[in-house]
Amino acid sequence: MRLNHLMSLLLILIVATACVSSGGHTGSEVLSAPDEFGTVTYSHCFTSGHMFHALGGITPHEDLSPLNSKGVSYNLDQKIWDVWPTRNGPAPKGNFSAAQIGLNIYVFGGEEKSRRTSNDLFVFDSFKQEWTRIGQNAKIIGRRSASLTAVGGSLVLFGGQTEDHQNNWGKFDTSTQKWTAFDSFTKERISNIAVAVDSKVFIWGGFEGKIRSDEGLLLFPLTGAIETIPKSPLLDARANAKAVGDGTRVYILGGMGNDGPKFDGAVYDVRDKTWTKIPAFTHTRKAFEMTLIPDKGLLVWGGREVDNTFQSAAFLLDQKTLIWRTVEIPNAPRGRLAHCLGTIDGRLYVFGGLSGDKTGGNLETSDELTLIPFGKIP
């Protein structure tokens, strides 16, 4: 490993792993991932300090195979890419779960070429640039398409599909390197929301079998207890909705309901146990991504209109008034879906995805990381 790369990672450990706006970024950047990683959709994306990480996804170069465990990192300070080594890492797999704690990225379960589900757990140390297989626990049922959520120093595993349709949930303590299995919820659930809030995990919606759910749960990983979240007429049953949390509240938007795409949402306050309606935005946008922008609000970008055309306009929700406004972000990439959207070091990032034009044509899978300073967002 290069010395300058090691020094850069050491600086990340010294400052913090949280993303803090430096206020000094003036121009947007567009960067292509290395050829070894390729163009991709549906990646898992993470940030740590000045480092961006992408893991897995569907690549057209592999005949749209979902079996992909490749990883890549970009150093915003030194402007260099690093392709993750594969030694001791997971075999190519799809529908796995991933989460980040500090500089470590964890991968659980999924399915390999044999189509059998796994209960393996791997960790990638982004400082040492190496994989470690933590192994299996017989009490944790192997599964695909589960949610894996970081809460403090633990990983909370929930839902997913298993081979025999049995299920449980559990937590992995990263300090003791041990699993604890809980049997208090045994239904299979996929395409649900899972957000860490106030040392708990908020679960809502998704599929139970073939039925879309409007039920929510609050998981208490310290004790294994589950609390039922009161239903609300403000939010009907849906799957694949988007959600972000701000510490005590969860913002839920979009998804697919029994009667088609949804464009509205709701906010749930975990401490007050109250629901508040989020109105639909003016466009009929589906399959978008969203993230919280400090001091600006909830940003929705990407996706398609119901006529399958792509648009580059974004929507910004004021968290106090819950009023939407449409914004045009200078130098934003082409409209797309199946991309990553988040924030890093005072910038909005967009990575990968399937892009197209305003007619819905000229489809292209991307390998680009676009960085846009917060100051460029109107």
PDB file of N, CA and C in Angstrom, residues 32 40-41 76-77 98 115 124 128 136 139-140 148 154 191 226 234 244 266 293 296 317-318 326-327 332 348:
ATOM      1  N   SER A  32     -14.565   9.046 -12.669  1.00  0.00           N
ATOM      2  CA  SER A  32     -14.930   7.701 -13.098  1.00  0.00           C
ATOM      3  C   SER A  32     -14.215   6.661 -12.253  1.00  0.00           C
ATOM      4  N   VAL A  40     -22.090   0.366 -12.717  1.00  0.00           N
ATOM      5  CA  VAL A  40     -22.840  -0.444 -11.757  1.00  0.00           C
ATOM      6  C   VAL A  40     -24.160   0.228 -11.380  1.00  0.00           C
ATOM      7  N   THR A  41     -25.143  -0.593 -11.017  1.00  0.00           N
ATOM      8  CA  THR A  41     -26.392  -0.123 -10.424  1.00  0.00           C
ATOM      9  C   THR A  41     -26.597  -0.845  -9.095  1.00  0.00           C
ATOM     10  N   LEU A  76     -11.042  11.741  -1.273  1.00  0.00           N
ATOM     11  CA  LEU A  76     -11.348  13.083  -1.763  1.00  0.00           C
ATOM     12  C   LEU A  76     -10.174  14.032  -1.600  1.00  0.00           C
ATOM     13  N   ASP A  77      -9.319  13.799  -0.602  1.00  0.00           N
ATOM     14  CA  ASP A  77      -8.170  14.673  -0.389  1.00  0.00           C
ATOM     15  C   ASP A  77      -7.088  14.427  -1.429  1.00  0.00           C
ATOM     16  N   ALA A  98     -25.425  -5.103   3.969  1.00  0.00           N
ATOM     17  CA  ALA A  98     -24.175  -4.414   4.282  1.00  0.00           C
ATOM     18  C   ALA A  98     -24.447  -3.225   5.184  1.00  0.00           C
ATOM     19  N   ARG A 115     -27.283 -20.452  -5.477  1.00  0.00           N
ATOM     20  CA  ARG A 115     -28.590 -19.939  -5.077  1.00  0.00           C
ATOM     21  C   ARG A 115     -28.920 -20.262  -3.627  1.00  0.00           C
ATOM     22  N   PHE A 124     -14.732  -5.685   6.081  1.00  0.00           N
ATOM     23  CA  PHE A 124     -13.635  -5.063   5.333  1.00  0.00           C
ATOM     24  C   PHE A 124     -13.123  -3.878   6.129  1.00  0.00           C
ATOM     25  N   LYS A 128      -6.834  -0.782   6.859  1.00  0.00           N
ATOM     26  CA  LYS A 128      -5.830  -1.789   6.498  1.00  0.00           C
ATOM     27  C   LYS A 128      -6.024  -2.316   5.087  1.00  0.00           C
ATOM     28  N   GLN A 136     -19.757 -17.929  11.060  1.00  0.00           N
ATOM     29  CA  GLN A 136     -21.184 -18.182  11.135  1.00  0.00           C
ATOM     30  C   GLN A 136     -21.622 -18.399  12.576  1.00  0.00           C
ATOM     31  N   LYS A 139     -27.371 -20.116  15.238  1.00  0.00           N
ATOM     32  CA  LYS A 139     -28.668 -19.589  15.661  1.00  0.00           C
ATOM     33  C   LYS A 139     -29.186 -18.495  14.724  1.00  0.00           C
ATOM     34  N   ILE A 140     -28.291 -17.927  13.926  1.00  0.00           N
ATOM     35  CA  ILE A 140     -28.690 -16.894  12.965  1.00  0.00           C
ATOM     36  C   ILE A 140     -28.986 -17.563  11.633  1.00  0.00           C
ATOM     37  N   LEU A 148     -29.648  -4.766   7.455  1.00  0.00           N
ATOM     38  CA  LEU A 148     -28.552  -4.788   8.416  1.00  0.00           C
ATOM     39  C   LEU A 148     -28.294  -3.334   8.801  1.00  0.00           C
ATOM     40  N   SER A 154     -23.168  -2.080  17.428  1.00  0.00           N
ATOM     41  CA  SER A 154     -23.795  -3.347  17.052  1.00  0.00           C
ATOM     42  C   SER A 154     -24.418  -3.268  15.669  1.00  0.00           C
ATOM     43  N   SER A 191     -38.007  -5.695   1.592  1.00  0.00           N
ATOM     44  CA  SER A 191     -38.346  -4.396   0.989  1.00  0.00           C
ATOM     45  C   SER A 191     -38.944  -3.439   1.997  1.00  0.00           C
ATOM     46  N   ILE A 226     -39.515  -5.885  21.290  1.00  0.00           N
ATOM     47  CA  ILE A 226     -40.119  -5.266  20.112  1.00  0.00           C
ATOM     48  C   ILE A 226     -41.361  -4.503  20.541  1.00  0.00           C
ATOM     49  N   LEU A 234     -52.327   8.255   7.697  1.00  0.00           N
ATOM     50  CA  LEU A 234     -51.514   9.152   6.877  1.00  0.00           C
ATOM     51  C   LEU A 234     -50.582   8.395   5.937  1.00  0.00           C
ATOM     52  N   VAL A 244     -35.107   8.193   5.722  1.00  0.00           N
ATOM     53  CA  VAL A 244     -33.901   8.679   6.394  1.00  0.00           C
ATOM     54  C   VAL A 244     -34.298   9.116   7.798  1.00  0.00           C
ATOM     55  N   ALA A 266     -44.742  10.394   5.224  1.00  0.00           N
ATOM     56  CA  ALA A 266     -45.056  10.829   6.581  1.00  0.00           C
ATOM     57  C   ALA A 266     -43.776  10.852   7.402  1.00  0.00           C
ATOM     58  N   ILE A 293     -29.784  17.186   3.727  1.00  0.00           N
ATOM     59  CA  ILE A 293     -28.736  18.178   3.513  1.00  0.00           C
ATOM     60  C   ILE A 293     -28.748  19.129   4.706  1.00  0.00           C
ATOM     61  N   LYS A 296     -30.549  22.704   4.954  1.00  0.00           N
ATOM     62  CA  LYS A 296     -31.351  22.886   3.738  1.00  0.00           C
ATOM     63  C   LYS A 296     -32.629  22.060   3.761  1.00  0.00           C
ATOM     64  N   LEU A 317     -37.404  19.406   0.634  1.00  0.00           N
ATOM     65  CA  LEU A 317     -38.465  19.529   1.631  1.00  0.00           C
ATOM     66  C   LEU A 317     -37.948  20.279   2.848  1.00  0.00           C
ATOM     67  N   ASP A 318     -38.613  21.378   3.201  1.00  0.00           N
ATOM     68  CA  ASP A 318     -38.293  22.102   4.428  1.00  0.00           C
ATOM     69  C   ASP A 318     -38.765  21.254   5.612  1.00  0.00           C
ATOM     70  N   THR A 326     -39.153  22.840  -5.931  1.00  0.00           N
ATOM     71  CA  THR A 326     -38.349  22.227  -6.985  1.00  0.00           C
ATOM     72  C   THR A 326     -37.064  23.018  -7.167  1.00  0.00           C
ATOM     73  N   VAL A 327     -35.935  22.322  -7.266  1.00  0.00           N
ATOM     74  CA  VAL A 327     -34.644  22.995  -7.430  1.00  0.00           C
ATOM     75  C   VAL A 327     -33.896  22.385  -8.613  1.00  0.00           C
ATOM     76  N   ALA A 332     -25.547  19.089 -12.206  1.00  0.00           N
ATOM     77  CA  ALA A 332     -26.029  17.777 -11.766  1.00  0.00           C
ATOM     78  C   ALA A 332     -25.923  16.787 -12.925  1.00  0.00           C
ATOM     79  N   LEU A 348     -22.726  16.986  -1.802  1.00  0.00           N
ATOM     80  CA  LEU A 348     -23.666  15.956  -2.210  1.00  0.00           C
ATOM     81  C   LEU A 348     -22.939  15.019  -3.161  1.00  0.00           C
TER      82      LEU A 348
END
